[in-house]
Amino acid sequence: MSTIPRDQWYVAAYGREIGRELFGRTICGEPVLFWRTAAGAVTAMADRCVHRRFPLSQAPSRLVDDQVVCGYHGFTYGADGVCAAVPGQARVPRTARLKTYPVVEQDSFVWIWIGDPARADAARIPRAPWLDSPDYTTVSGMEPLQARFGLLVDNLLDLSHETYLHGGYIGTPEVAATPITTEVDEEAGIVYVSRHMDDAECPPFYAKSTGLTGRIMRWQDIEYTPPCLYKLHSRIAPPGVLPNADGTDPDAFHVEVVYAITPETEHSTHDFWAVARDFALDDQGVTDFLAENNRTVVLQDVVALDVLERVIAAEPAGYQELSINIDTGGLAARRMLARMAAGQG
């Protein structure tokens, strides 16, 4: 049985990745072809010619005006996936059409619906408005992960690993030592995990970007909307500096860390990451530092999870793992994902 929920929205790409060149990416086990029409709309269709299954993203396939021409035998498709021409005959077979997918471009991401198109409701796409807001400066990227997507969900919902895996970047002793609170909103389908450190060491990631040194207040508030979108609301402030009663927080630094967790296959994942900040907006040095350091942190996770995938694949059936208090958010997410994969969510 597949562990991947089907009737769900997933991030397929950043909007900047898709242009007037044919672009292929496997999403939830399905090879998908992306391109933009002359009017700028994103198109998504099966990346296999109906004739002999040649990948349409593969040269010498090409885009001519708003039609895709297969580089193997010349079958030609419109933006609706319908075949418009075949070689050697005037009549185009009625069944010569590619599967197409609903897509929505939002918050710098291109979202795709993999399941039943009749159930695709764009209102269900979770938001990450900071990523294209003029009030924030964002760095972002994507790293391929040779591990099942659930391992990345576990990783991100238990940030205690920062102390050990990411020491020298974002990890300090207080992250692992501070208890968490977990809340699950079953109706909205969101898992919340919070860790508020009111007297913590300032890690290099924040010291070099904010200018704070010594001890700080460091709050981590996670909001995970299964299956795809993870948001970490990070608040960094001098000791004793709290938000105002009206919710404004002018004396703190805010970093919105966003991950889109998209299965490529049952055992590989597209790890989209973005870091948006509300300070030093025009400081290119801060931008470059955060881009380099966050990618380093992401790659540390990738190395660890790739190893973990190989370990899990080789272990005997029925192996029992141990869970403790720090795992409550991840366990809640596992339950939600299992219900979704079973078609109940």
PDB file of N, CA and C in Angstrom, residues 127-195:
ATOM      1  N   ARG A 127      -1.079  28.651   2.892  1.00  0.00           N
ATOM      2  CA  ARG A 127      -0.385  29.859   2.460  1.00  0.00           C
ATOM      3  C   ARG A 127       0.976  30.017   3.135  1.00  0.00           C
ATOM      4  N   ALA A 128       1.881  30.690   2.413  1.00  0.00           N
ATOM      5  CA  ALA A 128       3.180  31.107   2.941  1.00  0.00           C
ATOM      6  C   ALA A 128       3.472  32.479   2.345  1.00  0.00           C
ATOM      7  N   PRO A 129       2.720  33.490   2.746  1.00  0.00           N
ATOM      8  CA  PRO A 129       2.737  34.787   2.055  1.00  0.00           C
ATOM      9  C   PRO A 129       4.052  35.546   2.162  1.00  0.00           C
ATOM     10  N   TRP A 130       4.895  35.225   3.150  1.00  0.00           N
ATOM     11  CA  TRP A 130       6.165  35.929   3.310  1.00  0.00           C
ATOM     12  C   TRP A 130       7.079  35.738   2.108  1.00  0.00           C
ATOM     13  N   LEU A 131       6.913  34.626   1.397  1.00  0.00           N
ATOM     14  CA  LEU A 131       7.892  34.259   0.381  1.00  0.00           C
ATOM     15  C   LEU A 131       7.898  35.210  -0.811  1.00  0.00           C
ATOM     16  N   ASP A 132       6.806  35.918  -1.045  1.00  0.00           N
ATOM     17  CA  ASP A 132       6.836  36.918  -2.109  1.00  0.00           C
ATOM     18  C   ASP A 132       6.311  38.265  -1.627  1.00  0.00           C
ATOM     19  N   SER A 133       6.506  38.526  -0.331  1.00  0.00           N
ATOM     20  CA  SER A 133       6.082  39.797   0.257  1.00  0.00           C
ATOM     21  C   SER A 133       7.213  40.821   0.183  1.00  0.00           C
ATOM     22  N   PRO A 134       6.908  42.092  -0.147  1.00  0.00           N
ATOM     23  CA  PRO A 134       7.947  43.122  -0.161  1.00  0.00           C
ATOM     24  C   PRO A 134       8.473  43.459   1.233  1.00  0.00           C
ATOM     25  N   ASP A 135       7.784  42.988   2.269  1.00  0.00           N
ATOM     26  CA  ASP A 135       8.216  43.248   3.642  1.00  0.00           C
ATOM     27  C   ASP A 135       9.223  42.225   4.147  1.00  0.00           C
ATOM     28  N   TYR A 136       9.570  41.259   3.302  1.00  0.00           N
ATOM     29  CA  TYR A 136      10.525  40.213   3.674  1.00  0.00           C
ATOM     30  C   TYR A 136      11.517  40.027   2.530  1.00  0.00           C
ATOM     31  N   THR A 137      12.710  39.577   2.892  1.00  0.00           N
ATOM     32  CA  THR A 137      13.695  39.146   1.900  1.00  0.00           C
ATOM     33  C   THR A 137      13.882  37.645   2.062  1.00  0.00           C
ATOM     34  N   THR A 138      13.822  36.926   0.953  1.00  0.00           N
ATOM     35  CA  THR A 138      13.782  35.462   0.997  1.00  0.00           C
ATOM     36  C   THR A 138      14.943  34.847   0.229  1.00  0.00           C
ATOM     37  N   VAL A 139      15.515  33.797   0.792  1.00  0.00           N
ATOM     38  CA  VAL A 139      16.439  32.925   0.072  1.00  0.00           C
ATOM     39  C   VAL A 139      15.792  31.540   0.026  1.00  0.00           C
ATOM     40  N   SER A 140      16.045  30.797  -1.035  1.00  0.00           N
ATOM     41  CA  SER A 140      15.351  29.513  -1.175  1.00  0.00           C
ATOM     42  C   SER A 140      16.112  28.583  -2.094  1.00  0.00           C
ATOM     43  N   GLY A 141      15.739  27.311  -2.045  1.00  0.00           N
ATOM     44  CA  GLY A 141      16.353  26.305  -2.894  1.00  0.00           C
ATOM     45  C   GLY A 141      15.609  24.993  -2.787  1.00  0.00           C
ATOM     46  N   MET A 142      16.143  23.972  -3.413  1.00  0.00           N
ATOM     47  CA  MET A 142      15.561  22.635  -3.336  1.00  0.00           C
ATOM     48  C   MET A 142      16.698  21.623  -3.393  1.00  0.00           C
ATOM     49  N   GLU A 143      16.644  20.638  -2.498  1.00  0.00           N
ATOM     50  CA  GLU A 143      17.640  19.579  -2.484  1.00  0.00           C
ATOM     51  C   GLU A 143      16.948  18.231  -2.646  1.00  0.00           C
ATOM     52  N   PRO A 144      17.471  17.361  -3.505  1.00  0.00           N
ATOM     53  CA  PRO A 144      16.912  16.018  -3.640  1.00  0.00           C
ATOM     54  C   PRO A 144      17.276  15.156  -2.443  1.00  0.00           C
ATOM     55  N   LEU A 145      16.295  14.447  -1.947  1.00  0.00           N
ATOM     56  CA  LEU A 145      16.465  13.603  -0.768  1.00  0.00           C
ATOM     57  C   LEU A 145      16.177  12.156  -1.160  1.00  0.00           C
ATOM     58  N   GLN A 146      17.133  11.270  -0.959  1.00  0.00           N
ATOM     59  CA  GLN A 146      16.949   9.859  -1.288  1.00  0.00           C
ATOM     60  C   GLN A 146      16.384   9.122  -0.071  1.00  0.00           C
ATOM     61  N   ALA A 147      15.245   9.608   0.382  1.00  0.00           N
ATOM     62  CA  ALA A 147      14.574   9.039   1.548  1.00  0.00           C
ATOM     63  C   ALA A 147      13.098   9.357   1.447  1.00  0.00           C
ATOM     64  N   ARG A 148      12.278   8.532   2.074  1.00  0.00           N
ATOM     65  CA  ARG A 148      10.827   8.734   2.058  1.00  0.00           C
ATOM     66  C   ARG A 148      10.465  10.053   2.731  1.00  0.00           C
ATOM     67  N   PHE A 149       9.381  10.662   2.275  1.00  0.00           N
ATOM     68  CA  PHE A 149       9.047  12.000   2.742  1.00  0.00           C
ATOM     69  C   PHE A 149       8.698  12.029   4.224  1.00  0.00           C
ATOM     70  N   GLY A 150       8.199  10.921   4.772  1.00  0.00           N
ATOM     71  CA  GLY A 150       7.853  10.885   6.186  1.00  0.00           C
ATOM     72  C   GLY A 150       9.046  11.095   7.090  1.00  0.00           C
ATOM     73  N   LEU A 151      10.240  10.723   6.644  1.00  0.00           N
ATOM     74  CA  LEU A 151      11.429  10.934   7.463  1.00  0.00           C
ATOM     75  C   LEU A 151      11.752  12.424   7.583  1.00  0.00           C
ATOM     76  N   LEU A 152      11.504  13.178   6.524  1.00  0.00           N
ATOM     77  CA  LEU A 152      11.723  14.616   6.596  1.00  0.00           C
ATOM     78  C   LEU A 152      10.669  15.272   7.487  1.00  0.00           C
ATOM     79  N   VAL A 153       9.447  14.783   7.458  1.00  0.00           N
ATOM     80  CA  VAL A 153       8.417  15.298   8.361  1.00  0.00           C
ATOM     81  C   VAL A 153       8.835  15.077   9.812  1.00  0.00           C
ATOM     82  N   ASP A 154       9.254  13.865  10.131  1.00  0.00           N
ATOM     83  CA  ASP A 154       9.745  13.575  11.483  1.00  0.00           C
ATOM     84  C   ASP A 154      10.866  14.539  11.881  1.00  0.00           C
ATOM     85  N   ASN A 155      11.802  14.723  10.980  1.00  0.00           N
ATOM     86  CA  ASN A 155      12.974  15.562  11.242  1.00  0.00           C
ATOM     87  C   ASN A 155      12.566  16.990  11.584  1.00  0.00           C
ATOM     88  N   LEU A 156      11.644  17.544  10.816  1.00  0.00           N
ATOM     89  CA  LEU A 156      11.296  18.950  10.982  1.00  0.00           C
ATOM     90  C   LEU A 156      10.382  19.202  12.171  1.00  0.00           C
ATOM     91  N   LEU A 157       9.636  18.185  12.591  1.00  0.00           N
ATOM     92  CA  LEU A 157       8.756  18.371  13.734  1.00  0.00           C
ATOM     93  C   LEU A 157       9.455  18.121  15.068  1.00  0.00           C
ATOM     94  N   ASP A 158      10.657  17.611  15.017  1.00  0.00           N
ATOM     95  CA  ASP A 158      11.460  17.435  16.241  1.00  0.00           C
ATOM     96  C   ASP A 158      12.777  18.178  16.067  1.00  0.00           C
ATOM     97  N   LEU A 159      12.786  19.454  16.467  1.00  0.00           N
ATOM     98  CA  LEU A 159      13.966  20.285  16.251  1.00  0.00           C
ATOM     99  C   LEU A 159      15.055  20.072  17.298  1.00  0.00           C
ATOM    100  N   SER A 160      14.841  19.139  18.230  1.00  0.00           N
ATOM    101  CA  SER A 160      15.905  18.866  19.193  1.00  0.00           C
ATOM    102  C   SER A 160      17.174  18.385  18.498  1.00  0.00           C
ATOM    103  N   HIS A 161      17.029  17.850  17.276  1.00  0.00           N
ATOM    104  CA  HIS A 161      18.213  17.385  16.553  1.00  0.00           C
ATOM    105  C   HIS A 161      19.147  18.528  16.173  1.00  0.00           C
ATOM    106  N   GLU A 162      18.650  19.773  16.209  1.00  0.00           N
ATOM    107  CA  GLU A 162      19.516  20.903  15.885  1.00  0.00           C
ATOM    108  C   GLU A 162      20.747  20.944  16.793  1.00  0.00           C
ATOM    109  N   THR A 163      20.558  20.598  18.063  1.00  0.00           N
ATOM    110  CA  THR A 163      21.664  20.645  19.025  1.00  0.00           C
ATOM    111  C   THR A 163      22.820  19.761  18.590  1.00  0.00           C
ATOM    112  N   TYR A 164      22.516  18.626  18.000  1.00  0.00           N
ATOM    113  CA  TYR A 164      23.530  17.621  17.702  1.00  0.00           C
ATOM    114  C   TYR A 164      23.946  17.606  16.232  1.00  0.00           C
ATOM    115  N   LEU A 165      22.970  17.720  15.337  1.00  0.00           N
ATOM    116  CA  LEU A 165      23.275  17.618  13.911  1.00  0.00           C
ATOM    117  C   LEU A 165      23.735  18.950  13.325  1.00  0.00           C
ATOM    118  N   HIS A 166      23.262  20.052  13.907  1.00  0.00           N
ATOM    119  CA  HIS A 166      23.531  21.368  13.325  1.00  0.00           C
ATOM    120  C   HIS A 166      24.315  22.283  14.268  1.00  0.00           C
ATOM    121  N   GLY A 167      25.110  21.707  15.161  1.00  0.00           N
ATOM    122  CA  GLY A 167      25.967  22.507  16.028  1.00  0.00           C
ATOM    123  C   GLY A 167      26.917  23.359  15.204  1.00  0.00           C
ATOM    124  N   GLY A 168      27.102  24.617  15.613  1.00  0.00           N
ATOM    125  CA  GLY A 168      27.950  25.534  14.856  1.00  0.00           C
ATOM    126  C   GLY A 168      27.197  26.308  13.805  1.00  0.00           C
ATOM    127  N   TYR A 169      25.915  25.973  13.593  1.00  0.00           N
ATOM    128  CA  TYR A 169      25.074  26.690  12.625  1.00  0.00           C
ATOM    129  C   TYR A 169      23.823  27.221  13.331  1.00  0.00           C
ATOM    130  N   ILE A 170      22.845  26.344  13.606  1.00  0.00           N
ATOM    131  CA  ILE A 170      21.635  26.778  14.302  1.00  0.00           C
ATOM    132  C   ILE A 170      21.430  26.057  15.628  1.00  0.00           C
ATOM    133  N   GLY A 171      22.251  25.061  15.923  1.00  0.00           N
ATOM    134  CA  GLY A 171      22.058  24.261  17.125  1.00  0.00           C
ATOM    135  C   GLY A 171      22.767  24.816  18.339  1.00  0.00           C
ATOM    136  N   THR A 172      22.056  24.850  19.470  1.00  0.00           N
ATOM    137  CA  THR A 172      22.655  25.177  20.767  1.00  0.00           C
ATOM    138  C   THR A 172      22.096  24.198  21.795  1.00  0.00           C
ATOM    139  N   PRO A 173      22.704  24.084  22.977  1.00  0.00           N
ATOM    140  CA  PRO A 173      22.221  23.110  23.965  1.00  0.00           C
ATOM    141  C   PRO A 173      20.766  23.309  24.374  1.00  0.00           C
ATOM    142  N   GLU A 174      20.296  24.555  24.368  1.00  0.00           N
ATOM    143  CA  GLU A 174      18.944  24.830  24.860  1.00  0.00           C
ATOM    144  C   GLU A 174      17.846  24.222  23.989  1.00  0.00           C
ATOM    145  N   VAL A 175      18.124  24.022  22.710  1.00  0.00           N
ATOM    146  CA  VAL A 175      17.074  23.481  21.841  1.00  0.00           C
ATOM    147  C   VAL A 175      16.667  22.086  22.302  1.00  0.00           C
ATOM    148  N   ALA A 176      17.645  21.234  22.559  1.00  0.00           N
ATOM    149  CA  ALA A 176      17.327  19.883  23.012  1.00  0.00           C
ATOM    150  C   ALA A 176      16.831  19.865  24.456  1.00  0.00           C
ATOM    151  N   ALA A 177      17.283  20.827  25.265  1.00  0.00           N
ATOM    152  CA  ALA A 177      16.948  20.806  26.695  1.00  0.00           C
ATOM    153  C   ALA A 177      15.579  21.380  27.016  1.00  0.00           C
ATOM    154  N   THR A 178      15.014  22.168  26.121  1.00  0.00           N
ATOM    155  CA  THR A 178      13.754  22.859  26.397  1.00  0.00           C
ATOM    156  C   THR A 178      12.562  21.993  26.005  1.00  0.00           C
ATOM    157  N   PRO A 179      11.627  21.765  26.922  1.00  0.00           N
ATOM    158  CA  PRO A 179      10.435  20.974  26.582  1.00  0.00           C
ATOM    159  C   PRO A 179       9.587  21.675  25.519  1.00  0.00           C
ATOM    160  N   ILE A 180       8.773  20.874  24.835  1.00  0.00           N
ATOM    161  CA  ILE A 180       7.886  21.413  23.803  1.00  0.00           C
ATOM    162  C   ILE A 180       6.436  21.327  24.260  1.00  0.00           C
ATOM    163  N   THR A 181       5.586  22.088  23.575  1.00  0.00           N
ATOM    164  CA  THR A 181       4.141  21.911  23.688  1.00  0.00           C
ATOM    165  C   THR A 181       3.620  21.539  22.308  1.00  0.00           C
ATOM    166  N   THR A 182       2.653  20.641  22.277  1.00  0.00           N
ATOM    167  CA  THR A 182       2.088  20.166  21.013  1.00  0.00           C
ATOM    168  C   THR A 182       0.581  20.312  21.035  1.00  0.00           C
ATOM    169  N   GLU A 183       0.020  20.839  19.968  1.00  0.00           N
ATOM    170  CA  GLU A 183      -1.426  20.925  19.801  1.00  0.00           C
ATOM    171  C   GLU A 183      -1.777  20.403  18.412  1.00  0.00           C
ATOM    172  N   VAL A 184      -2.910  19.738  18.322  1.00  0.00           N
ATOM    173  CA  VAL A 184      -3.372  19.205  17.047  1.00  0.00           C
ATOM    174  C   VAL A 184      -4.778  19.726  16.779  1.00  0.00           C
ATOM    175  N   ASP A 185      -4.939  20.434  15.687  1.00  0.00           N
ATOM    176  CA  ASP A 185      -6.255  20.907  15.255  1.00  0.00           C
ATOM    177  C   ASP A 185      -6.747  19.936  14.185  1.00  0.00           C
ATOM    178  N   GLU A 186      -7.529  18.956  14.621  1.00  0.00           N
ATOM    179  CA  GLU A 186      -7.982  17.911  13.701  1.00  0.00           C
ATOM    180  C   GLU A 186      -8.890  18.477  12.610  1.00  0.00           C
ATOM    181  N   GLU A 187      -9.717  19.447  12.975  1.00  0.00           N
ATOM    182  CA  GLU A 187     -10.653  19.999  11.996  1.00  0.00           C
ATOM    183  C   GLU A 187      -9.919  20.754  10.891  1.00  0.00           C
ATOM    184  N   ALA A 188      -8.941  21.571  11.283  1.00  0.00           N
ATOM    185  CA  ALA A 188      -8.171  22.318  10.283  1.00  0.00           C
ATOM    186  C   ALA A 188      -7.074  21.471   9.656  1.00  0.00           C
ATOM    187  N   GLY A 189      -6.711  20.352  10.312  1.00  0.00           N
ATOM    188  CA  GLY A 189      -5.650  19.497   9.803  1.00  0.00           C
ATOM    189  C   GLY A 189      -4.277  20.115   9.960  1.00  0.00           C
ATOM    190  N   ILE A 190      -3.983  20.637  11.153  1.00  0.00           N
ATOM    191  CA  ILE A 190      -2.707  21.298  11.399  1.00  0.00           C
ATOM    192  C   ILE A 190      -2.114  20.776  12.709  1.00  0.00           C
ATOM    193  N   VAL A 191      -0.805  20.541  12.698  1.00  0.00           N
ATOM    194  CA  VAL A 191      -0.066  20.172  13.901  1.00  0.00           C
ATOM    195  C   VAL A 191       0.783  21.367  14.318  1.00  0.00           C
ATOM    196  N   TYR A 192       0.676  21.753  15.588  1.00  0.00           N
ATOM    197  CA  TYR A 192       1.461  22.861  16.134  1.00  0.00           C
ATOM    198  C   TYR A 192       2.441  22.320  17.173  1.00  0.00           C
ATOM    199  N   VAL A 193       3.692  22.730  17.058  1.00  0.00           N
ATOM    200  CA  VAL A 193       4.710  22.377  18.051  1.00  0.00           C
ATOM    201  C   VAL A 193       5.471  23.649  18.402  1.00  0.00           C
ATOM    202  N   SER A 194       5.567  23.951  19.702  1.00  0.00           N
ATOM    203  CA  SER A 194       6.235  25.183  20.126  1.00  0.00           C
ATOM    204  C   SER A 194       7.335  24.888  21.135  1.00  0.00           C
ATOM    205  N   ARG A 195       8.414  25.644  21.010  1.00  0.00           N
ATOM    206  CA  ARG A 195       9.514  25.591  21.963  1.00  0.00           C
ATOM    207  C   ARG A 195       9.967  27.037  22.180  1.00  0.00           C
TER     208      ARG A 195
END
